[in-house]
């Protein structure tokens, strides 16, 4: 896969249905159009973290991504075993939250077409979306290429229509109607900025997906860094342009309460028929993104279990269709259960879990590899090292601190449970750290 196919695939994984759902949440986080700062700060953090991924991905381009990076950085026969396991552990939590966010977004836009839907009925629809995607994964996945291509076209058309329509009907007085004290640098401002940045990271998330398929990329030492950084730059421009287009037509005071922001935007510009057509397209995008998320994530624990690195039950395959049956069922049912949460809870929970168990650890990993694993070739070295690493790490800490005590405590609780699960399994299999104790015991007998 060359640069441009890899770039298109990476951007598709980044966009999904996210930007059609999150504009009201970002506006609400800061209480006005100053929330666009969240997109900008998010792009800065994503770029710095992207440099971390780019250096690691170029150095270790084989498929595996974070699992391989963390193992090599911290020692494949020691602490790296635990760090790799924790990456797999967070996948089991992050995947259902990601899929559920798309399903909840589907239900929100469905309400635009069927205005009589109650909140309980929306939950039922979201759960049904996850279960239907799971059922289809049990039937046939050969159409995934066509689904991805169609999804890409619809996404680009939808975003193009929004930006074009907003540009022609843009009202600066509407877009930049800042509330009093919008830029007063108080604790409230920074908490709001952190919350807005967290939500923007949900939309940027996925810039690292090209690293997961590094073994399929031509000249990975050049194309992985290019793909990561270009994806972030292009989508940062698109996201800011799309948000400005929307709040340049819909006053932010109105947009912040919208459950189907793009539909309301289209109705204001072109009437209800155009809005209904756009809503149907977004419903397709939402369902397709849920399907693709479940398809991709279900293979991660399966592959790890098949190699003996995760709980063996996830390595079970269907007797006749030869796909990871237990992993599909687990992810599908967990995603359906996660639909009981709100969209904001899903997004915050997802990002916090990834920061605690993966993103912060990788910032430390790239330093560890430079200091302790100098035998690993680095065909790409981030500029201004270690500044990008420190900015990324500071950004993750800032987002974590702004997310709220409930999310932080939940994230660390899940981390503790993950460590306990690893130690329990490692003791049974006599892996690190128990194998060392066993060896010491043997020598003293």
Short mmCIF file of C-alpha atoms in Angstrom, two decimals:
data_model
loop_
_atom_site.label_atom_id
_atom_site.label_comp_id
_atom_site.label_asym_id
_atom_site.label_seq_id
_atom_site.Cartn_x
_atom_site.Cartn_y
_atom_site.Cartn_z
CA UNK A 1 0.00 0.00 0.00
CA UNK A 2 1.48 3.33 -1.10
CA UNK A 3 1.17 6.73 0.56
CA UNK A 4 -2.15 7.84 -0.92
CA UNK A 5 -4.13 4.61 -0.32
CA UNK A 6 -2.71 4.50 3.21
CA UNK A 7 -3.62 8.16 3.74
CA UNK A 8 -7.20 7.60 2.54
CA UNK A 9 -7.58 4.54 4.77
CA UNK A 10 -6.14 6.37 7.77
CA UNK A 11 -8.41 9.38 7.31
CA UNK A 12 -11.43 7.11 6.96
CA UNK A 13 -10.59 5.50 10.30
CA UNK A 14 -10.19 8.94 11.87
CA UNK A 15 -13.41 10.53 10.68
CA UNK A 16 -16.14 7.93 11.07
CA UNK A 17 -19.30 9.53 12.40
CA UNK A 18 -17.52 11.60 15.07
CA UNK A 19 -17.58 15.14 13.65
CA UNK A 20 -21.31 14.88 12.93
CA UNK A 21 -21.94 14.21 16.61
CA UNK A 22 -19.49 16.27 18.60
CA UNK A 23 -19.92 19.91 17.52
CA UNK A 24 -22.68 20.56 20.12
CA UNK A 25 -20.62 18.86 22.83
CA UNK A 26 -17.55 20.98 22.07
CA UNK A 27 -19.62 24.18 22.04
CA UNK A 28 -21.22 23.22 25.34
CA UNK A 29 -17.84 22.50 26.93
CA UNK A 30 -16.74 26.15 26.64
CA UNK A 31 -20.10 27.84 26.24
CA UNK A 32 -19.49 29.59 22.94
CA UNK A 33 -17.54 29.67 19.67
CA UNK A 34 -14.27 30.00 21.61
CA UNK A 35 -14.62 26.22 21.80
CA UNK A 36 -12.85 26.15 18.42
CA UNK A 37 -9.70 26.46 20.52
CA UNK A 38 -10.38 22.84 21.48
CA UNK A 39 -9.95 21.77 17.85
CA UNK A 40 -6.69 23.73 17.60
CA UNK A 41 -5.20 22.48 20.87
CA UNK A 42 -6.36 18.97 19.98
CA UNK A 43 -4.52 19.23 16.65
CA UNK A 44 -1.34 20.29 18.47
CA UNK A 45 -1.53 17.37 20.91
CA UNK A 46 -2.40 14.95 18.10
CA UNK A 47 0.56 16.20 16.04
CA UNK A 48 3.03 15.79 18.91
CA UNK A 49 1.62 12.39 19.81
CA UNK A 50 1.59 11.57 16.10
CA UNK A 51 5.36 12.16 16.06
CA UNK A 52 5.65 9.59 18.85
CA UNK A 53 3.66 7.09 16.78
CA UNK A 54 5.61 8.00 13.64
CA UNK A 55 8.97 7.30 15.27
CA UNK A 56 7.81 4.03 16.81
CA UNK A 57 5.93 2.95 13.67
CA UNK A 58 8.89 3.63 11.38
CA UNK A 59 11.24 1.77 13.75
CA UNK A 60 8.93 -1.26 14.14
CA UNK A 61 6.70 -1.30 11.05
CA UNK A 62 5.36 -4.83 11.45
CA UNK A 63 1.69 -5.28 12.32
CA UNK A 64 0.99 -5.06 16.04
CA UNK A 65 1.29 -1.36 16.81
CA UNK A 66 1.24 -0.45 20.48
CA UNK A 67 1.48 -4.07 21.60
CA UNK A 68 4.86 -4.43 19.92
CA UNK A 69 6.13 -0.95 20.86
CA UNK A 70 5.37 -1.35 24.56
CA UNK A 71 6.86 -4.83 24.72
CA UNK A 72 10.10 -3.76 23.06
CA UNK A 73 10.41 -0.54 25.05
CA UNK A 74 9.93 -2.13 28.46
CA UNK A 75 11.42 -5.56 27.74
CA UNK A 76 9.58 -8.42 25.99
CA UNK A 77 10.41 -10.84 28.81
CA UNK A 78 9.82 -8.48 31.72
CA UNK A 79 7.72 -5.34 32.27
CA UNK A 80 6.91 -5.28 28.55
CA UNK A 81 4.71 -8.34 29.05
CA UNK A 82 2.52 -6.40 31.46
CA UNK A 83 2.43 -3.28 29.25
CA UNK A 84 1.47 -5.34 26.20
CA UNK A 85 -1.27 -7.08 28.17
CA UNK A 86 -2.63 -3.71 29.37
CA UNK A 87 -2.87 -2.58 25.75
CA UNK A 88 -4.99 -5.65 24.97
CA UNK A 89 -6.99 -5.00 28.14
CA UNK A 90 -7.84 -1.45 27.06
CA UNK A 91 -8.91 -2.71 23.63
CA UNK A 92 -11.53 -4.84 25.39
CA UNK A 93 -12.87 -1.66 26.99
CA UNK A 94 -12.25 0.91 24.26
CA UNK A 95 -13.82 -1.10 21.44
CA UNK A 96 -17.33 -1.32 22.98
CA UNK A 97 -17.23 2.39 23.89
CA UNK A 98 -16.19 3.35 20.36
CA UNK A 99 -18.87 1.21 18.71
CA UNK A 100 -21.52 2.36 21.19
CA UNK A 101 -20.75 6.03 20.49
CA UNK A 102 -21.54 5.46 16.82
CA UNK A 103 -24.74 3.60 17.71
CA UNK A 104 -25.88 6.35 20.10
CA UNK A 105 -25.16 8.88 17.36
CA UNK A 106 -27.27 6.78 14.98
CA UNK A 107 -30.18 6.97 17.44
CA UNK A 108 -29.77 10.74 17.85
CA UNK A 109 -30.05 11.29 14.10
CA UNK A 110 -32.91 8.79 13.83
CA UNK A 111 -34.83 11.09 16.16
CA UNK A 112 -34.66 13.80 13.49
CA UNK A 113 -36.63 11.55 11.13
CA UNK A 114 -38.96 10.19 13.83
CA UNK A 115 -39.43 13.10 16.21
CA UNK A 116 -41.72 11.12 18.53
CA UNK A 117 -38.89 8.86 19.71
CA UNK A 118 -38.46 8.86 23.48
CA UNK A 119 -35.03 8.60 25.18
CA UNK A 120 -35.80 4.98 26.09
CA UNK A 121 -36.70 4.17 22.49
CA UNK A 122 -33.45 5.78 21.33
CA UNK A 123 -31.53 3.49 23.68
CA UNK A 124 -33.33 0.50 22.19
CA UNK A 125 -32.40 1.65 18.68
CA UNK A 126 -28.74 2.11 19.66
CA UNK A 127 -28.63 -1.35 21.23
CA UNK A 128 -30.30 -2.76 18.11
CA UNK A 129 -27.62 -1.20 15.89
CA UNK A 130 -24.85 -2.96 17.84
CA UNK A 131 -26.67 -6.28 17.83
CA UNK A 132 -27.44 -6.04 14.10
CA UNK A 133 -23.79 -5.29 13.33
CA UNK A 134 -22.80 -8.30 15.45
CA UNK A 135 -25.30 -10.51 13.60
CA UNK A 136 -23.90 -9.37 10.24
CA UNK A 137 -20.36 -10.10 11.42
CA UNK A 138 -21.57 -13.62 12.12
CA UNK A 139 -22.80 -13.89 8.55
CA UNK A 140 -20.42 -12.31 6.05
CA UNK A 141 -17.55 -9.83 6.08
CA UNK A 142 -16.53 -10.11 2.43
CA UNK A 143 -18.22 -6.81 1.62
CA UNK A 144 -15.99 -4.81 3.98
CA UNK A 145 -14.00 -3.31 1.09
CA UNK A 146 -17.16 -2.00 -0.60
CA UNK A 147 -18.49 -0.70 2.72
CA UNK A 148 -15.26 1.19 3.41
CA UNK A 149 -15.18 2.72 -0.07
CA UNK A 150 -18.82 3.80 0.14
CA UNK A 151 -18.28 5.20 3.62
CA UNK A 152 -15.33 7.25 2.40
CA UNK A 153 -17.32 8.75 -0.48
CA UNK A 154 -20.30 9.63 1.73
CA UNK A 155 -18.07 11.21 4.37
CA UNK A 156 -16.27 13.40 1.87
CA UNK A 157 -19.53 14.42 0.16
CA UNK A 158 -21.20 15.25 3.47
CA UNK A 159 -18.28 17.30 4.77
CA UNK A 160 -17.89 19.02 1.41
CA UNK A 161 -21.58 20.00 1.33
CA UNK A 162 -21.36 21.38 4.88
CA UNK A 163 -18.24 23.45 4.22
CA UNK A 164 -19.47 24.69 0.84
CA UNK A 165 -22.95 25.54 2.06
CA UNK A 166 -21.61 27.22 5.17
CA UNK A 167 -19.12 29.28 3.17
CA UNK A 168 -21.88 30.65 0.89
CA UNK A 169 -24.20 31.50 3.78
CA UNK A 170 -21.60 32.41 6.39
CA UNK A 171 -22.40 35.20 8.85
CA UNK A 172 -19.37 36.33 10.83
CA UNK A 173 -21.56 38.06 13.41
CA UNK A 174 -23.25 34.71 14.12
CA UNK A 175 -20.08 32.64 14.10
CA UNK A 176 -18.14 34.95 16.41
CA UNK A 177 -20.83 36.03 18.86
CA UNK A 178 -18.67 35.39 21.91
CA UNK A 179 -20.36 35.52 25.31
CA UNK A 180 -19.07 38.00 27.93
CA UNK A 181 -15.81 36.83 29.49
CA UNK A 182 -15.26 34.19 26.81
CA UNK A 183 -11.47 34.54 27.03
CA UNK A 184 -11.12 35.31 30.73
CA UNK A 185 -8.30 33.00 31.81
CA UNK A 186 -10.00 31.52 34.86
CA UNK A 187 -10.11 27.94 36.13
CA UNK A 188 -13.50 27.61 34.41
CA UNK A 189 -11.92 28.58 31.08
CA UNK A 190 -9.16 25.97 31.35
CA UNK A 191 -11.53 23.24 32.54
CA UNK A 192 -13.77 24.02 29.57
CA UNK A 193 -10.79 24.05 27.21
CA UNK A 194 -9.68 20.68 28.55
CA UNK A 195 -13.16 19.22 28.08
CA UNK A 196 -13.40 20.61 24.52
CA UNK A 197 -9.94 19.25 23.70
CA UNK A 198 -10.89 15.82 25.04
CA UNK A 199 -13.90 15.71 22.72
CA UNK A 200 -11.81 16.89 19.77
CA UNK A 201 -9.34 14.06 20.45
CA UNK A 202 -12.21 11.63 19.94
CA UNK A 203 -12.53 13.01 16.41
CA UNK A 204 -8.78 13.05 15.75
CA UNK A 205 -8.36 9.57 17.23
CA UNK A 206 -7.32 7.06 14.62
CA UNK A 207 -4.33 8.94 13.20
CA UNK A 208 -2.26 6.00 14.45
CA UNK A 209 -4.20 3.25 12.63
CA UNK A 210 -1.66 3.14 9.80
CA UNK A 211 0.88 1.93 12.38
CA UNK A 212 -1.28 -1.13 13.04
CA UNK A 213 -0.85 -2.25 9.42
CA UNK A 214 2.76 -1.15 9.03
CA UNK A 215 3.70 -4.48 7.50
CA UNK A 216 1.45 -3.72 4.51
CA UNK A 217 2.86 -0.22 3.82
CA UNK A 218 5.45 0.40 1.10
CA UNK A 219 8.55 2.19 2.42
CA UNK A 220 7.12 2.38 5.96
CA UNK A 221 10.10 4.35 7.24
CA UNK A 222 8.92 7.27 5.07
CA UNK A 223 5.21 6.69 4.48
CA UNK A 224 4.11 5.99 8.07
CA UNK A 225 5.31 9.39 9.39
CA UNK A 226 3.93 11.17 6.32
CA UNK A 227 0.58 9.43 6.60
CA UNK A 228 0.19 10.16 10.32
CA UNK A 229 1.09 13.85 10.06
CA UNK A 230 -0.80 14.55 6.82
CA UNK A 231 -3.95 12.90 8.20
CA UNK A 232 -3.92 15.14 11.27
CA UNK A 233 -3.21 18.31 9.28
CA UNK A 234 -5.86 17.73 6.62
CA UNK A 235 -8.59 16.79 9.08
CA UNK A 236 -7.74 19.63 11.47
CA UNK A 237 -8.45 22.06 8.62
CA UNK A 238 -11.65 20.21 7.66
CA UNK A 239 -12.94 20.03 11.24
CA UNK A 240 -12.38 23.73 11.94
CA UNK A 241 -13.91 24.67 8.57
CA UNK A 242 -16.93 22.45 9.19
CA UNK A 243 -17.49 23.81 12.69
CA UNK A 244 -17.19 27.40 11.49
CA UNK A 245 -19.60 26.66 8.64
CA UNK A 246 -22.20 25.33 11.07
CA UNK A 247 -21.98 28.10 13.68
CA UNK A 248 -21.87 30.67 10.89
CA UNK A 249 -25.41 29.59 10.00
CA UNK A 250 -26.84 28.23 13.26
CA UNK A 251 -26.25 30.47 16.31
CA UNK A 252 -24.14 28.57 18.82
CA UNK A 253 -26.85 29.10 21.46
CA UNK A 254 -29.11 26.99 19.24
CA UNK A 255 -26.48 24.55 18.01
CA UNK A 256 -25.43 23.58 21.53
CA UNK A 257 -28.84 21.98 22.14
CA UNK A 258 -29.05 20.11 18.82
CA UNK A 259 -29.10 16.30 18.75
CA UNK A 260 -28.70 16.20 14.95
CA UNK A 261 -26.58 19.26 14.22
CA UNK A 262 -25.94 18.56 10.53
CA UNK A 263 -29.63 17.87 9.86
CA UNK A 264 -30.61 21.14 11.53
CA UNK A 265 -27.92 22.94 9.52
CA UNK A 266 -29.14 21.47 6.23
CA UNK A 267 -32.77 22.27 7.04
CA UNK A 268 -31.88 25.89 7.72
CA UNK A 269 -30.08 26.21 4.38
CA UNK A 270 -31.95 23.96 1.96
CA UNK A 271 -35.19 22.84 3.59
CA UNK A 272 -36.44 19.71 5.26
CA UNK A 273 -36.14 17.42 2.22
CA UNK A 274 -32.40 18.07 1.89
CA UNK A 275 -32.03 17.62 5.64
CA UNK A 276 -33.78 14.26 5.51
CA UNK A 277 -31.50 13.06 2.70
CA UNK A 278 -28.42 14.14 4.65
CA UNK A 279 -29.79 12.42 7.76
CA UNK A 280 -30.18 9.13 5.88
CA UNK A 281 -26.58 9.42 4.65
CA UNK A 282 -25.34 10.04 8.20
CA UNK A 283 -27.36 7.07 9.46
CA UNK A 284 -25.55 4.92 6.90
CA UNK A 285 -22.18 6.37 7.99
CA UNK A 286 -23.01 5.72 11.66
CA UNK A 287 -24.02 2.10 11.09
CA UNK A 288 -21.09 1.40 8.77
CA UNK A 289 -18.67 2.86 11.31
CA UNK A 290 -20.08 0.60 14.06
CA UNK A 291 -19.71 -2.41 11.76
CA UNK A 292 -16.12 -1.50 10.81
CA UNK A 293 -15.11 -0.80 14.42
CA UNK A 294 -16.41 -4.16 15.61
CA UNK A 295 -14.82 -5.95 12.66
CA UNK A 296 -11.40 -4.42 13.30
CA UNK A 297 -11.31 -4.61 17.08
CA UNK A 298 -12.59 -8.18 17.36
CA UNK A 299 -9.46 -9.39 15.56
CA UNK A 300 -7.06 -7.85 18.11
CA UNK A 301 -7.79 -10.08 21.16
CA UNK A 302 -8.31 -13.05 18.84
CA UNK A 303 -4.85 -12.69 17.29
CA UNK A 304 -3.25 -12.18 20.71
CA UNK A 305 -5.06 -15.19 22.20
CA UNK A 306 -4.12 -17.36 19.23
CA UNK A 307 -0.45 -16.57 19.94
CA UNK A 308 -0.85 -17.27 23.66
CA UNK A 309 -0.63 -13.64 24.82
CA UNK A 310 -4.23 -13.20 26.02
CA UNK A 311 -7.06 -15.22 27.53
CA UNK A 312 -7.47 -18.36 25.42
CA UNK A 313 -11.27 -18.06 25.23
CA UNK A 314 -10.84 -15.15 22.79
CA UNK A 315 -9.02 -17.49 20.42
CA UNK A 316 -12.13 -19.57 19.75
CA UNK A 317 -13.28 -19.68 16.12
CA UNK A 318 -16.59 -20.63 14.53
CA UNK A 319 -16.66 -24.30 13.58
CA UNK A 320 -17.69 -23.77 9.96
CA UNK A 321 -17.10 -20.09 9.13
CA UNK A 322 -13.64 -19.81 10.73
CA UNK A 323 -13.99 -16.36 12.34
CA UNK A 324 -13.36 -15.33 15.99
CA UNK A 325 -16.81 -16.20 17.29
CA UNK A 326 -16.30 -15.51 21.01
CA UNK A 327 -14.52 -12.22 20.37
CA UNK A 328 -17.33 -11.06 18.06
CA UNK A 329 -20.02 -11.99 20.59
CA UNK A 330 -18.18 -10.41 23.50
CA UNK A 331 -17.55 -7.12 21.67
CA UNK A 332 -21.08 -6.99 20.27
CA UNK A 333 -22.81 -7.62 23.60
CA UNK A 334 -20.47 -5.25 25.47
CA UNK A 335 -21.13 -2.54 22.86
CA UNK A 336 -24.88 -3.00 23.22
CA UNK A 337 -24.58 -2.67 27.01
CA UNK A 338 -22.46 0.48 26.64
CA UNK A 339 -25.31 2.12 24.69
CA UNK A 340 -27.02 2.72 28.05
CA UNK A 341 -24.47 5.51 28.64
CA UNK A 342 -24.72 9.01 27.20
CA UNK A 343 -22.61 10.08 24.23
CA UNK A 344 -20.56 12.38 26.46
CA UNK A 345 -19.90 9.57 28.94
CA UNK A 346 -18.84 7.24 26.13
CA UNK A 347 -16.41 9.75 24.65
CA UNK A 348 -14.87 10.77 27.97
CA UNK A 349 -14.60 7.18 29.16
CA UNK A 350 -12.94 6.11 25.91
CA UNK A 351 -10.29 8.85 25.87
CA UNK A 352 -9.50 8.52 29.59
CA UNK A 353 -9.00 4.74 29.28
CA UNK A 354 -6.69 5.20 26.30
CA UNK A 355 -4.65 7.90 28.05
CA UNK A 356 -4.20 5.85 31.22
CA UNK A 357 -3.31 2.53 29.58
CA UNK A 358 -1.79 3.44 26.21
CA UNK A 359 -1.05 7.01 25.15
CA UNK A 360 0.93 8.14 28.21
CA UNK A 361 2.82 4.84 28.26
CA UNK A 362 3.89 5.29 24.64
CA UNK A 363 5.34 8.72 25.38
CA UNK A 364 7.51 7.04 28.00
CA UNK A 365 8.20 4.15 25.62
CA UNK A 366 9.76 6.34 22.93
CA UNK A 367 12.12 7.80 25.53
CA UNK A 368 12.94 4.33 26.88
CA UNK A 369 13.79 3.05 23.40
CA UNK A 370 16.15 5.97 22.77
CA UNK A 371 17.85 5.54 26.13
CA UNK A 372 17.85 1.78 26.71
CA UNK A 373 17.13 0.08 23.36
CA UNK A 374 19.63 1.81 21.12
CA UNK A 375 20.04 -1.32 18.99
CA UNK A 376 16.56 -0.65 17.53
CA UNK A 377 16.98 1.24 14.26
CA UNK A 378 15.15 4.58 14.03
CA UNK A 379 14.79 5.51 10.34
CA UNK A 380 12.58 8.45 11.39
CA UNK A 381 13.50 10.65 14.33
CA UNK A 382 11.05 13.27 15.51
CA UNK A 383 12.32 16.84 15.21
CA UNK A 384 13.07 18.84 18.37
CA UNK A 385 13.16 15.72 20.55
CA UNK A 386 12.15 15.52 23.39
CA UNK A 387 9.88 18.58 23.08
CA UNK A 388 7.05 16.84 21.13
CA UNK A 389 7.02 13.98 23.66
CA UNK A 390 6.79 16.40 26.58
CA UNK A 391 4.02 18.41 24.88
CA UNK A 392 2.04 15.25 24.12
CA UNK A 393 2.47 13.96 27.67
CA UNK A 394 1.49 17.35 29.14
CA UNK A 395 -1.52 17.42 26.82
CA UNK A 396 -2.71 14.00 27.96
CA UNK A 397 -2.30 15.00 31.60
CA UNK A 398 -4.21 18.26 30.97
CA UNK A 399 -7.07 16.38 29.29
CA UNK A 400 -7.10 13.80 32.06
CA UNK A 401 -7.24 16.48 34.76
CA UNK A 402 -10.12 18.23 32.96
CA UNK A 403 -12.22 15.11 32.43
CA UNK A 404 -13.68 14.92 35.93
CA UNK A 405 -12.93 12.88 39.03
CA UNK A 406 -15.41 10.12 38.16
CA UNK A 407 -13.74 9.40 34.81
CA UNK A 408 -10.20 9.61 36.21
CA UNK A 409 -10.99 7.27 39.11
CA UNK A 410 -12.79 4.87 36.78
CA UNK A 411 -9.84 4.88 34.38
CA UNK A 412 -7.32 4.10 37.11
CA UNK A 413 -9.64 1.48 38.64
CA UNK A 414 -9.77 -0.30 35.28
CA UNK A 415 -5.98 -0.04 35.09
CA UNK A 416 -5.67 -1.69 38.52
CA UNK A 417 -8.09 -4.45 37.48
CA UNK A 418 -6.02 -4.96 34.33
CA UNK A 419 -2.82 -5.33 36.34
CA UNK A 420 -4.57 -7.79 38.67
CA UNK A 421 -5.86 -9.80 35.69
CA UNK A 422 -2.35 -9.95 34.23
CA UNK A 423 -0.78 -11.06 37.52
CA UNK A 424 -3.43 -13.76 37.98
CA UNK A 425 -2.88 -15.11 34.48
CA UNK A 426 0.91 -14.77 34.71
CA UNK A 427 0.97 -16.76 37.95
CA UNK A 428 -0.95 -19.60 36.33
CA UNK A 429 1.35 -19.61 33.27
CA UNK A 430 4.50 -18.80 35.28
CA UNK A 431 5.24 -15.67 33.28
CA UNK A 432 6.97 -12.52 34.49
CA UNK A 433 7.22 -11.63 37.37
CA UNK A 434 6.44 -15.09 38.76
CA UNK A 435 8.91 -16.96 36.55
CA UNK A 436 11.77 -15.13 38.22
CA UNK A 437 10.50 -16.09 41.65
CA UNK A 438 10.11 -19.70 40.49
CA UNK A 439 13.70 -19.69 39.23
CA UNK A 440 15.00 -18.28 42.52
CA UNK A 441 13.02 -20.89 44.46
CA UNK A 442 14.47 -23.68 42.31
CA UNK A 443 18.05 -22.56 42.94
CA UNK A 444 17.56 -22.53 46.70
CA UNK A 445 16.20 -26.08 46.92
#
